[in-house]
Coordinates of C-alpha atoms in Angstrom, one line a residue:
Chain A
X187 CA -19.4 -11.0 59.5
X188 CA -22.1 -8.5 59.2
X189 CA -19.5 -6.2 57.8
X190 CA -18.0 -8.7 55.1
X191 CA -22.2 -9.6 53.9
X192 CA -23.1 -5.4 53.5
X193 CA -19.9 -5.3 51.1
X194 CA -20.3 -8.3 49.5
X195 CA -24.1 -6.8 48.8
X196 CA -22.3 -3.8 47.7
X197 CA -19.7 -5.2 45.5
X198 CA -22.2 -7.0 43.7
X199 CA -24.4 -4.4 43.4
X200 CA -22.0 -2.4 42.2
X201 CA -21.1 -5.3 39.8
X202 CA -24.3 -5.1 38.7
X203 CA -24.9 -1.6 38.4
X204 CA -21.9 -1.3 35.9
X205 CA -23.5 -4.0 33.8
X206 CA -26.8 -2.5 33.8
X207 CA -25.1 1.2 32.4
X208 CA -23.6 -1.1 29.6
X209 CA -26.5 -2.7 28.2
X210 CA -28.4 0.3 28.5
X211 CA -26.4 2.7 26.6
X212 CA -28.3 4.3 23.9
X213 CA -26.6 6.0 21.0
X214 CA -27.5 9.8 21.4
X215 CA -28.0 11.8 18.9
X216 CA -24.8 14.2 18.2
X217 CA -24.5 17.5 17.7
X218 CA -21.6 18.0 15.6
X219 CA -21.5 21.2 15.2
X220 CA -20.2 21.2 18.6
X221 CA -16.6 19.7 17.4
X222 CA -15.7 22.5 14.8
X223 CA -14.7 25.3 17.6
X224 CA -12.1 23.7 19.5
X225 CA -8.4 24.4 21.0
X226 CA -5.4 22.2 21.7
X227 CA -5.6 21.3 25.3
X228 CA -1.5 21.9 25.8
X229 CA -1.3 24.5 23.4
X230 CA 0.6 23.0 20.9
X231 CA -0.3 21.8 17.5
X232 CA 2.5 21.3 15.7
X233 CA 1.9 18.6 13.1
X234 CA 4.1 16.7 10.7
X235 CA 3.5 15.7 7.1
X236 CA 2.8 11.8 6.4
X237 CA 4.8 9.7 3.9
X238 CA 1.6 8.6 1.9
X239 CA -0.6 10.3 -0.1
X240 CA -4.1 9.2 -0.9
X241 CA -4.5 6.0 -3.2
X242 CA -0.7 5.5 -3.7
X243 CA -0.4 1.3 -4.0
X244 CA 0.5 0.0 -0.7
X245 CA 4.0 -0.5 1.1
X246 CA 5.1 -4.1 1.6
X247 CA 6.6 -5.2 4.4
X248 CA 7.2 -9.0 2.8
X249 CA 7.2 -9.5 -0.5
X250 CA 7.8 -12.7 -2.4
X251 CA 7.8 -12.6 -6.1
X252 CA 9.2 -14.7 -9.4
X253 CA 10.3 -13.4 -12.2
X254 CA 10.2 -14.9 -15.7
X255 CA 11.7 -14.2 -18.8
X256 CA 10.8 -15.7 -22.1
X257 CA 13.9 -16.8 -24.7
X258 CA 16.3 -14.0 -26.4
X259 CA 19.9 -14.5 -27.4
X260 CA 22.9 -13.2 -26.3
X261 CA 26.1 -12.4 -27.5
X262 CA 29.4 -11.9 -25.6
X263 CA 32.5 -11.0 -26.1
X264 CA 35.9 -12.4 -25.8
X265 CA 37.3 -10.8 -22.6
X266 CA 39.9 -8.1 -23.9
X267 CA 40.3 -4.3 -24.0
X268 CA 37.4 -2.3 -26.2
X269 CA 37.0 1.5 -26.6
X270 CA 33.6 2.6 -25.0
X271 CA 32.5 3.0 -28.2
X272 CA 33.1 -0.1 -30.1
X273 CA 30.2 -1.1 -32.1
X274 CA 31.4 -4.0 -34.4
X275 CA 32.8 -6.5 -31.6
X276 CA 33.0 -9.8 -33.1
X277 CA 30.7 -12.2 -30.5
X278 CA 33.2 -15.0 -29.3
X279 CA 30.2 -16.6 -27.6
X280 CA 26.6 -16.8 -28.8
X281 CA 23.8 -18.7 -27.1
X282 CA 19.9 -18.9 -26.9
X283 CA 18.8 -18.0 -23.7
X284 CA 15.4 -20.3 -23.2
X285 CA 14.6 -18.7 -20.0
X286 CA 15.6 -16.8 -17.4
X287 CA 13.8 -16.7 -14.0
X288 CA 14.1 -16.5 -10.2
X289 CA 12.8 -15.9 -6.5
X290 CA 12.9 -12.3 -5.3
X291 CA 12.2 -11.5 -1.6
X292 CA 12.0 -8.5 -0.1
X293 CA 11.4 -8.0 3.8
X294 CA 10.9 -3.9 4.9
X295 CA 10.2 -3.9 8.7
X296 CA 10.1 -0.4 10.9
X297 CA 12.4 0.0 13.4
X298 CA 10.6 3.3 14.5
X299 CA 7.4 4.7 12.9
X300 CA 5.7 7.6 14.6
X301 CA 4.5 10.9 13.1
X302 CA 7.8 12.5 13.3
X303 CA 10.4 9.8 12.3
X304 CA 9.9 6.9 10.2
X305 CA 13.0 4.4 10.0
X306 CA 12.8 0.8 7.9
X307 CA 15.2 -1.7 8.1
X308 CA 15.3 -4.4 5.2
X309 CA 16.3 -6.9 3.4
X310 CA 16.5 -8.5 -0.2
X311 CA 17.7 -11.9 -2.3
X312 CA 17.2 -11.9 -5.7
X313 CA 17.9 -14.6 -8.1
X314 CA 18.5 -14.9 -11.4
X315 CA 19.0 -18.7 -12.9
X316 CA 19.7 -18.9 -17.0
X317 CA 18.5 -21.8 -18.6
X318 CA 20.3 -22.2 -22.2
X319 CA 18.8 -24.3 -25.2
X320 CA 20.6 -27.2 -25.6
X321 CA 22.7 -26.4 -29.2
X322 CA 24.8 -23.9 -27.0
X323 CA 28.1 -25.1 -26.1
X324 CA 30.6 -23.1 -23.8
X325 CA 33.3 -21.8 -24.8
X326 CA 36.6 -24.2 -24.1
X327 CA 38.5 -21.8 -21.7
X328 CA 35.9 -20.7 -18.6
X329 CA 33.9 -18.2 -20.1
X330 CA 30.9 -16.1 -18.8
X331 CA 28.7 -18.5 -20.5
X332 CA 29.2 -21.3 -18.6
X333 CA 29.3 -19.2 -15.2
X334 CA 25.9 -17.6 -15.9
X335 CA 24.7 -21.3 -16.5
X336 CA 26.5 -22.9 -13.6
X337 CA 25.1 -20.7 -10.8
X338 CA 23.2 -17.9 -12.5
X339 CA 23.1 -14.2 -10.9
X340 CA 22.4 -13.3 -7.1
X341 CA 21.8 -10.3 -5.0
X342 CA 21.6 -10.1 -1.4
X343 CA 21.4 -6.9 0.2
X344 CA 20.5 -5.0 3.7
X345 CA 18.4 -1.3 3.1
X346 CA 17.7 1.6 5.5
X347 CA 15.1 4.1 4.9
X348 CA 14.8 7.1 7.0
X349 CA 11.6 9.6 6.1
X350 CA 12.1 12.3 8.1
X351 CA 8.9 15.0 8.1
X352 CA 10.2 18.9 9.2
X353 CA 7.0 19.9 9.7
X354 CA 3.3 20.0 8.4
X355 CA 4.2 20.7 4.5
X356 CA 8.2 19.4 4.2
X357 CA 9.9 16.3 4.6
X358 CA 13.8 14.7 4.0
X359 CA 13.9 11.0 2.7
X360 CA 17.3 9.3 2.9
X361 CA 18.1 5.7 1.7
X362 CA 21.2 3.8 1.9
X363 CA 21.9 0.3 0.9
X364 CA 24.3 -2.7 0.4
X365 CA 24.0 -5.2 -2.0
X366 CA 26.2 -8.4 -2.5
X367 CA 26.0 -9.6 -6.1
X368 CA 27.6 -11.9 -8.2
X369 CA 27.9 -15.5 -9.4
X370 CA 27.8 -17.1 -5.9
X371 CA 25.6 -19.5 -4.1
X372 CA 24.6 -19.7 -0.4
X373 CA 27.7 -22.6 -0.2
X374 CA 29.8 -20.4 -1.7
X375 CA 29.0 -16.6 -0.7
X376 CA 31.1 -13.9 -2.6
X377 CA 33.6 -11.7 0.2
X378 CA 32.0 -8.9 1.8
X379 CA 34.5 -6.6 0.4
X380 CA 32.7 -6.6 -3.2
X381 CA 29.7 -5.1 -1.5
X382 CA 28.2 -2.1 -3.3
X383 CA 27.0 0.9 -2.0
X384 CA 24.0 2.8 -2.8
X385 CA 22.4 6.1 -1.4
X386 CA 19.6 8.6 -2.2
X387 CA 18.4 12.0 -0.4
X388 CA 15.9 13.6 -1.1
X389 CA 14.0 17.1 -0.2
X390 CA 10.4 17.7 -0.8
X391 CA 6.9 19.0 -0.1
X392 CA 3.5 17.6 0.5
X393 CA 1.4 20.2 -0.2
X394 CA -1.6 18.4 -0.2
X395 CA -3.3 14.6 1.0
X396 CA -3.0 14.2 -2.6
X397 CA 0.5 15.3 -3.9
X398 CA 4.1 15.2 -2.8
X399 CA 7.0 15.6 -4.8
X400 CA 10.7 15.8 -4.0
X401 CA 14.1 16.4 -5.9
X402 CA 17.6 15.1 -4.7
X403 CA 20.6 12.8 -5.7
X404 CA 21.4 9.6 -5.5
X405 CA 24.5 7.0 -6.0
X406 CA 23.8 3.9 -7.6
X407 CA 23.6 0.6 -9.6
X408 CA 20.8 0.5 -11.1
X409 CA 21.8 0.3 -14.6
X410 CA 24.3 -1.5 -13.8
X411 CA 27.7 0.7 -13.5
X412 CA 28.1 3.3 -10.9
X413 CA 26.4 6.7 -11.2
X414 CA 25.9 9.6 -9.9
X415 CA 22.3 11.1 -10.8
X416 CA 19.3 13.4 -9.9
X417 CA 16.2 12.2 -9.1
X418 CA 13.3 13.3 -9.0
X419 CA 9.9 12.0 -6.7
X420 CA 6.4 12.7 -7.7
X421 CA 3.3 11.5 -6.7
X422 CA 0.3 12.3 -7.7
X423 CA -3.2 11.5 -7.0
X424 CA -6.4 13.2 -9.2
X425 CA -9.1 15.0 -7.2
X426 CA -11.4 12.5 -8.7
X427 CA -9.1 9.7 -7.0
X428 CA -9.5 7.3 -9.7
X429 CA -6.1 8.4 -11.6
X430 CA -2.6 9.3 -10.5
X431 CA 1.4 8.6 -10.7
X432 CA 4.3 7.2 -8.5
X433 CA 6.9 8.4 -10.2
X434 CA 11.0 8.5 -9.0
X435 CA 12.5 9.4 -11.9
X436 CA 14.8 8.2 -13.4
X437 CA 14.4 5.0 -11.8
X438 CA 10.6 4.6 -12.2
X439 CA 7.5 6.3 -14.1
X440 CA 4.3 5.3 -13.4
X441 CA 0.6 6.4 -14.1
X442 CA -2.0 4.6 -11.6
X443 CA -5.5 3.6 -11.8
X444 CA -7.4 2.9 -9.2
X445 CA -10.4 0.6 -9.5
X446 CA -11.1 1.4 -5.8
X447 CA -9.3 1.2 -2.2
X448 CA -8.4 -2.4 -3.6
X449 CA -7.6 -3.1 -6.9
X450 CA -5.2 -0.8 -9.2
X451 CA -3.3 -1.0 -12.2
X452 CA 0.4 0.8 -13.2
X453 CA 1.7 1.4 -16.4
X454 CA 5.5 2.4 -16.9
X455 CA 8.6 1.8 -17.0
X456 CA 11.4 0.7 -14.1
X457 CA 15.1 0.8 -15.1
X458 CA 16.6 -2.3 -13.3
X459 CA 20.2 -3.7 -12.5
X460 CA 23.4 -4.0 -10.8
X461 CA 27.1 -4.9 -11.3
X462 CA 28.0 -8.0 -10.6
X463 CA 31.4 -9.7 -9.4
X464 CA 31.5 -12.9 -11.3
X465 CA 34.2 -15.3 -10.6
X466 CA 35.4 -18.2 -12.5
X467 CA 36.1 -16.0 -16.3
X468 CA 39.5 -16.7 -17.5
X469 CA 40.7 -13.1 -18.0
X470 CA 44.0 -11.5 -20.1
X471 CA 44.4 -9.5 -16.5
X472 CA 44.8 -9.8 -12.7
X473 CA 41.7 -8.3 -11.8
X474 CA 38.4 -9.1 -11.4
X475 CA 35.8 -8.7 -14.2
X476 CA 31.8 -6.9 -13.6
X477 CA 29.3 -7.4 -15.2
X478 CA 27.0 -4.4 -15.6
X479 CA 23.6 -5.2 -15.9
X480 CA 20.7 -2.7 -16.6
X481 CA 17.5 -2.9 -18.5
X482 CA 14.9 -1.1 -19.1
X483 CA 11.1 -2.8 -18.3
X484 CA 8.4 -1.7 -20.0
X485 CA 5.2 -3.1 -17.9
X486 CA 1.7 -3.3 -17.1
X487 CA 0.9 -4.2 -13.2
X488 CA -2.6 -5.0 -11.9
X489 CA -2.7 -5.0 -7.8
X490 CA -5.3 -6.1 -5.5
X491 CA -6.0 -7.4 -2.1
X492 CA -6.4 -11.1 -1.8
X493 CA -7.7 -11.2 1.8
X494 CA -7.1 -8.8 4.7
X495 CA -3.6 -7.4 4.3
X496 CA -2.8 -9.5 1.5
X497 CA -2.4 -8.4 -1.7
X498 CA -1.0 -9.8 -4.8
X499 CA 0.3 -8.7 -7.9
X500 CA 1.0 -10.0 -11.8
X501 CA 2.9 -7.7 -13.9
X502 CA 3.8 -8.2 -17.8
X503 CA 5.9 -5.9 -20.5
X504 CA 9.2 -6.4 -22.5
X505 CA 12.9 -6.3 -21.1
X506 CA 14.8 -4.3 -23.3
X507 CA 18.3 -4.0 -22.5
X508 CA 20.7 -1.2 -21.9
X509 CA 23.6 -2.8 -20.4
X510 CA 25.4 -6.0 -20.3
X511 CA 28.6 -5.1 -20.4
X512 CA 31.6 -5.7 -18.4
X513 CA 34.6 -4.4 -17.0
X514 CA 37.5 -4.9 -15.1
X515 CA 37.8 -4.0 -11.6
X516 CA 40.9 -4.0 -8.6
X517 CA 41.4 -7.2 -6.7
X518 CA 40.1 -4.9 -3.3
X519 CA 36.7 -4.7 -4.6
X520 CA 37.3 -0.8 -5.5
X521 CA 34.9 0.0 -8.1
X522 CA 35.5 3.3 -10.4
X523 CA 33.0 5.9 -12.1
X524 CA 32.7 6.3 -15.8
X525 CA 29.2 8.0 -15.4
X526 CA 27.9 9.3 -19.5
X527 CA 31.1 11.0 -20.2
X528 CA 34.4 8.5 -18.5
X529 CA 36.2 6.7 -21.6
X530 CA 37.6 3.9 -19.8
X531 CA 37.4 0.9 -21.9
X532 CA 35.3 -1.9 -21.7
X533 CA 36.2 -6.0 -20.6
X534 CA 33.5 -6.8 -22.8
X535 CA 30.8 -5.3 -24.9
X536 CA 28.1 -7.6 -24.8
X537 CA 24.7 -7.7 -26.2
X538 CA 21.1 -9.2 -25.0
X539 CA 17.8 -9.2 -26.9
X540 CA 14.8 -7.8 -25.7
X541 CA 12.5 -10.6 -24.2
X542 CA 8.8 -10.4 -22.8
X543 CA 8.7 -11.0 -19.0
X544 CA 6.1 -11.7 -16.3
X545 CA 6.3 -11.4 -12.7
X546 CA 3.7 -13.0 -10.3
X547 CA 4.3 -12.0 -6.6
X548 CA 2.2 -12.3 -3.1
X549 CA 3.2 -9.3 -0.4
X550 CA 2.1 -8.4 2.9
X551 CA 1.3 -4.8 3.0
X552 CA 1.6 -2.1 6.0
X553 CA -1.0 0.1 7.4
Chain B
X334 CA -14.5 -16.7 62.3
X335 CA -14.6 -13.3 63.1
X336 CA -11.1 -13.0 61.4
X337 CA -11.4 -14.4 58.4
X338 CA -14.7 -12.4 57.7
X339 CA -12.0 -9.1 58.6
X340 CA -9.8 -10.7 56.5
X341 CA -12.2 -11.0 53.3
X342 CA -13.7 -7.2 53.9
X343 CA -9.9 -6.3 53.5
X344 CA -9.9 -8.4 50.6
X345 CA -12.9 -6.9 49.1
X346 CA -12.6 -3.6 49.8
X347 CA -9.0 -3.8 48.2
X348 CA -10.5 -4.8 45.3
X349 CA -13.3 -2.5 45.2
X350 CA -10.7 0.4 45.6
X351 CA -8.2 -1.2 43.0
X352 CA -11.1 -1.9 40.4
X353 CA -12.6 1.8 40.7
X354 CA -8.7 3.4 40.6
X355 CA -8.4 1.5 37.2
X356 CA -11.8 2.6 36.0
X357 CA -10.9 6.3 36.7
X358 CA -7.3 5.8 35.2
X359 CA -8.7 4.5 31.9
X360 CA -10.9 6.9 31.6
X361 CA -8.2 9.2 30.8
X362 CA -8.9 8.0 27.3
X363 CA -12.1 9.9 27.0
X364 CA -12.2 13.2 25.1
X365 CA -11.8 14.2 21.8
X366 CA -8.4 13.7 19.8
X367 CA -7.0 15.0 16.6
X368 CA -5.0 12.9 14.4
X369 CA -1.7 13.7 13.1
X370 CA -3.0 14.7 9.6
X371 CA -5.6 17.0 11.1
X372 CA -7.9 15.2 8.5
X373 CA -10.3 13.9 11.3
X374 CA -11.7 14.6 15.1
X375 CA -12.3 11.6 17.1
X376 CA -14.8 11.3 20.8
X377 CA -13.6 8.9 23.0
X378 CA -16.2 7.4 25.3
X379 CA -16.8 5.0 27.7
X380 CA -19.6 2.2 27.3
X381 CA -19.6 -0.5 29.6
X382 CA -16.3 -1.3 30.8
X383 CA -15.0 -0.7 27.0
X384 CA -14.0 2.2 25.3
X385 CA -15.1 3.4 21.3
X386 CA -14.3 6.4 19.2
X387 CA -16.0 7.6 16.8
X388 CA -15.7 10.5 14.0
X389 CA -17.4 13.4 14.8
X390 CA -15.5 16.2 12.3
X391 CA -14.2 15.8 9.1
X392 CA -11.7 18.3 7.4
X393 CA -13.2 17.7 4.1
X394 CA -16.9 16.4 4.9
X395 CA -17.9 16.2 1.0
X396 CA -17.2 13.8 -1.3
X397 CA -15.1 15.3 -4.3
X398 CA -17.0 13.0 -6.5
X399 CA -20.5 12.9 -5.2
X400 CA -20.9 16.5 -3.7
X401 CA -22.3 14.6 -1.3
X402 CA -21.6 13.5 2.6
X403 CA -18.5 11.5 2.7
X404 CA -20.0 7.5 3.4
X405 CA -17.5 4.4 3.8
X406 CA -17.6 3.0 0.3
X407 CA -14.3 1.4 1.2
X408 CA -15.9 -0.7 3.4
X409 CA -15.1 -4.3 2.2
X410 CA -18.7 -5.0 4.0
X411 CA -21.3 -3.9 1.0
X412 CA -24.0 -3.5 3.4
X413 CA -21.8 -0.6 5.2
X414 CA -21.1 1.1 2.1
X415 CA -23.5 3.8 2.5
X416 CA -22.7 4.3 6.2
X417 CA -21.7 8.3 6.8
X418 CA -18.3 8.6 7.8
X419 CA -18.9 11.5 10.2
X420 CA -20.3 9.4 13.3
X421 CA -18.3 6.4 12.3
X422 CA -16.8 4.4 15.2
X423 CA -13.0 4.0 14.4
X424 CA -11.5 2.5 17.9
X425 CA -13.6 -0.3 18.8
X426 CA -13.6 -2.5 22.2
X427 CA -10.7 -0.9 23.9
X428 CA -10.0 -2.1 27.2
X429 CA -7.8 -0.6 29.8
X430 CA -4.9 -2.8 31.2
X431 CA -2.7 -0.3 33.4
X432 CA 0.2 1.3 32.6
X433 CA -0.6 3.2 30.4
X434 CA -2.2 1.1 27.6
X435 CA -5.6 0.3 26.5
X436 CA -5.2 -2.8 24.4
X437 CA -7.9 -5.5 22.7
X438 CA -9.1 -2.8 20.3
X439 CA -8.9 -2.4 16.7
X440 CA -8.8 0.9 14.7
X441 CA -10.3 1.0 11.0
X442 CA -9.6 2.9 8.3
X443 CA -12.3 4.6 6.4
X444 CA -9.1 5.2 3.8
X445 CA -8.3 1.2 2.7
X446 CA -11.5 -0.5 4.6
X447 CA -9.1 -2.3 6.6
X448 CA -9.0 -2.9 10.3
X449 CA -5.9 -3.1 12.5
X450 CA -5.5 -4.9 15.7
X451 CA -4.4 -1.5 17.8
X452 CA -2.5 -0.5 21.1
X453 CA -3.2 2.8 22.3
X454 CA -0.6 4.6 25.0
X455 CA -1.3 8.0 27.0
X456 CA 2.2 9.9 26.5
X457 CA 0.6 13.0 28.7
X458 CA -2.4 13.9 29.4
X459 CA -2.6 15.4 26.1
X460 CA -0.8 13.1 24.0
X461 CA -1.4 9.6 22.6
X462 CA 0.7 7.2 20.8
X463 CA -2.3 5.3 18.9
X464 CA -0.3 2.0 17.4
X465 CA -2.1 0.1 14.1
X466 CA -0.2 -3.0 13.3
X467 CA -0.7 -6.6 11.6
X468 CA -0.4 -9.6 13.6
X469 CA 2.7 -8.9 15.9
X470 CA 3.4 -5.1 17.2
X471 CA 6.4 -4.9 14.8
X472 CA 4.7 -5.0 11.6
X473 CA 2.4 -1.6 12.5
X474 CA 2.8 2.2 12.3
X475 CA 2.2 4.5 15.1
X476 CA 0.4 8.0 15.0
X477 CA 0.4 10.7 17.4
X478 CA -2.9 12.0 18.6
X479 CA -3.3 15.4 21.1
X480 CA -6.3 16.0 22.8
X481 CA -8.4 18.9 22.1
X482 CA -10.9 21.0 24.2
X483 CA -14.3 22.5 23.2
X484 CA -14.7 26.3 22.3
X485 CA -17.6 27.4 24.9

C-alpha cells in the first residue's frame, strides 16, 4: 500500500510540477541574430519553387457563380454549305435574345499537394439558358432557334492539373480536360463519345516571390473550334505590391490591383467558349452539326473576402463575339481542325451582337 | 488488499512511463525549421504540454514599402497590425497525439492574415510534412519543412 501512496504522491506531484512550468513560462527575450548562421541538419537543402507568387487572387477550390447577359440579337443561318469566307449570308432566322444567363460551378480539389508535386482533380457544369422576346417565332422545320430555347447550352467536364516544380527556380505545368457540351439536360445526357479534349504544357521559371512566367502549347476549345496555339503565362507582382498581372495569353490578360491581402480588382480580357453538339437541327446531311462558340469579354472584376476563406466576386464588361458558327461533324463524334488557315466550309455562318454581362459568384478559396 | 495496491502501482507506473515516452517523442518537434520557400526560419518550443513556433529570421526583414521592419498589416485583427513579424508565433497549440502527428494546432499566414486549422507529421528526424487545410484535411496544401542546426 505504502508503495501505491509514495507514487500516487509522485504522479501528482509530477502532475503538478508540469502545470506549474506552463503557467510560469515567461517569454524571453530573443537573440536573433543567433538564427542567421545555421546548417541543414541532414545535409540537404534542395528546395522547390511554389506555384504562387505574392498577391496573385486566390485559387478556388468551389466556386459557384451566375452569369447574365443583357439582350442582343442574333441571326442564323439556314443550315447549308458556305465558303469560310462568306460575308453576305442571308439570316433564315432572326430573334431578340432578352437574356441569357446560367449556373456555373466549378469544384478544384488536390489529390496531392506537397512542395514537390501538386496534382488537382476537378470538375465543372456550366449552363447557358436563352430567354427570347416574345415576337420571335421558330422557324417551321427544327431549327437552332428553337433548340437553343428548348434546353439552352451545357458543359460538363472533369480537369487535371499537374504543377510539377524541377527545382528552386523552374517548374512544368500540364493540364488536361474533358468537357461534354451540347443541347442536353441531366434527363437527357449527350453520349460520351462527343466529349472533347483539351490539353496545355507549359515550361517556366519563377525567378522571384514576385514573378513567374512560362511559355508552352495547348489544344483547345476556347473559341469555340479546335486549335492548336501557344501560350504564354505571366505573372507579375510590383515591388510595391499594390499592382501586377495574371496573364495566360491568349486565353486571358489581366492587370491586378490590390487594395490589400483582401480586396483586389482585374481588368482584362478572357476569350471564352466551346463547340457544342446540338441535336434536334433538321440538317441537308447525315452528320451532326457544332456549334462553335467563342467570345471575347471585356471586364472589370472586384474580389474580396467575405469572411474567413470566403471570398466573393462581381465582375462586369461587354461580350463581344467572335464565333457562333457551326459546322458539320462525323456521326463518331470525330471532330476536325481548320485552325486560321483550313478552308473547309461552314454549316452555318451566324452572327451575335455584342451584349453587356455581369457575373456574381461566391468561392471557397485554398491556402 | 495488498494486491490490488500492486496492481494500481503497475497501473500507475505504466502510465507514468507511457505519459513521459510521449512527452519525449513530441518533443521531436522542437528546433528550428525552414520552410520550403526559404522565405522564413521558425523555433519550435515546448510550453506547457503544447507546442508554438514562432518567426525568428526573415529572408527579407524590411518592408519594400516602409524601409521599415516587416509588421503583420495583414492581420484581419487591427490591433495586431503593428505586431513585428520576426518573433511572430505561426503554429499555435500543437499537441502531440503519437504516431507521428501533432494535431489541434493552427498555422497563420503573415501573407493573407488567415489561419488554417493544421496537422504537422515528422517524416525523419529532419523532415516535416506541415499540412494547412480548411475544414476537412482534403481541402489543404502541405509544405515540407527540414530542420536546421545553429552555426557555433
Amino acid at each position: 500500500m505504502k508503495y501505491f501512496i509514495l507514487l500516487l504522491f509522485f504522479f501528482i506531484g509530477s502532475a503538478l510540477f508540469a502545470q506549474t512550468d506552463s503557467t510560469q513560462k515567461v517569454e524571453e527575450e530573443e537573440d536573433y541574430s543567433a538564427y542567421e548562421n545555421v546548417t541543414s541538419s541532414d545535409g540537404q537543402n534542395k528546395s522547390f519553387c511554389n506555384p504562387k507568387i505574392f498577391d496573385l487572387s486566390p485559387a478556388r477550390f468551389i466556386s459557384i457563380a451566375w452569369d447574365h447577359q443583357l439582350p442582343y440579337d442574333i441571326k442564323l443561318s439556314k443550315p447549308g454549305f458556305y465558303p469560310k469566307d462568306s460575308s453576305n449570308v442571308v439570316p433564315y432566322e432572326t430573334a431578340n435574345v432578352n437574356s441569357t444567363s446560367g449556373i456555373r460551378l466549378f469544384a478544384n480539389i488536390p489529390v496531392i499537394s506537397s512542395n514537390k508535386f501538386l496534382w488537382q482533380l476537378g470538375l465543372n457544369y456550366w449552363n447557358m439558358k436563352y430567354v427570347f422576346s416574345e415576337n420571335t417565332t421558330p422557324t417551321p422545320n427544327a431549327g437552332l432557334i428553337q433548340q437553343l430555347q428548348n434546353d439552352g447550352l451545357t458543359t460538363m467536364g472533369l480537369h487535371s492539373t499537374v504543377y510539377k516544380p524541377l527545382n528552386d527556380k523552374q517548374f512544368i505545368l500540364m493540364q488536361v480536360s474533358a468537357d461534354l457540351s451540347g443541347n442536353y439536360t441531366f434527363s437527357n445526357i449527350q453520349d460520351l463519345k462527343y466529349t472533347k479534349y483539351s490539353a496545355s504544357i507549359l515550361w517556366g521559371k519563377r525567378p522571384n516571390d514576385r514573378k513567374q512566367w512560362a511559355v508552352g502549347l495547348t489544344r483547345t476549345y476556347r473559341v469555340g473550334q479546335l486549335n492548336f496555339l501557344p501560350i504564354v503565362l505571366y505573372n507579375w507582382t510590383a515591388p510595391n505590391r499594390k499592382w501586377g498581372t495574371e496573364i495566360l495569353f491568349p486565353a486571358r490578360v489581366h492587370v491586378r490591383k490590390n487594395f490589400n491581402a483582401r480586396s483586389l480588382v482585374m481588368a482584362g480580357y478572357e476569350l471564352e467558349g466551346q463547340s457544342y453538339r446540338i441535336g434536334g437541327v433538321t440538317l441537308p446531311v447525315d452528320k451532326e452539326l457544332e456549334l462553335r462558340r467563342g467570345e471575347l469579354r471585356l471586364r472589370l472584376e472586384y474580389q474580396r473576402q467575405l469572411m474567413g476563406f470566403i471570398w466573393g466576386t462581381i465582375q462586369a464588361g461587354y461580350r463581344f463575339n467572335y464565333s457562333y458558327n457551326a459546322d458539320y461533324t462525323e456521326k463518331d463524334g470525330s471532330d476536325f481542325f481548320r485552325g486560321f488557315v483550313g478552308t473547309q466550309e461552314y454549316a452555318m455562318i451566324n452572327k451575335l451582337g455584342g451584349a453587356p454581362y455581369f457575373n456574381i459568384g461566391i468561392h471557397l478559396v485554398s491556402p | 488488499m495488498k494486491t490490488t495496491a500492486k496492481l494500481l502501482s503497475i497501473l500507475f507506473l505504466f502510465m507514468l512511463i507511457f505519459s513521459f515516452t510521449l512527452e519525449d517523442e513530441g518533443d521531436r518537434l522542437v528546433g528550428v525549421w525552414e520552410p520550403s520557400n526559404g522565405r522564413a526560419r521558425v523555433k519550435v518550443e515546448k510550453i506547457g504540454n503544447k507546442y508554438y513556433g514562432k518567426i525568428v529570421w526573415l529572408k527579407e526583414p524590411t518592408d519594400p514599402v516602409t524601409q521599415k521592419p516587416k509588421v503583420d498589416k495583414n492581420n484581419p485583427d487591427a490591433s495586431m497590425q503593428n505586431v513585428p513579424i520576426k518573433g511572430y508565433r505561426l503554429l499555435k497549440d500543437f499537441v502531440y497525439s503519437g504516431k507521428n502527428e501533432w494535431t489541434e494546432g493552427t498555422i497563420y499566414d503573415p501573407e493573407n492574415g488567415s489561419t488554417y486549422s493544421c496537422i504537422i507529421t515528422i517524416k525523419d528526424k529532419n523532415t516535416l510534412d506541415i499540412r494547412g487545410y480548411i475544414g476537412v484535411k482534403a481541402l489543404g496544401r502541405t509544405d515540407v519543412w527540414k530542420r536546421l542546426e545553429i552555426k557555433k
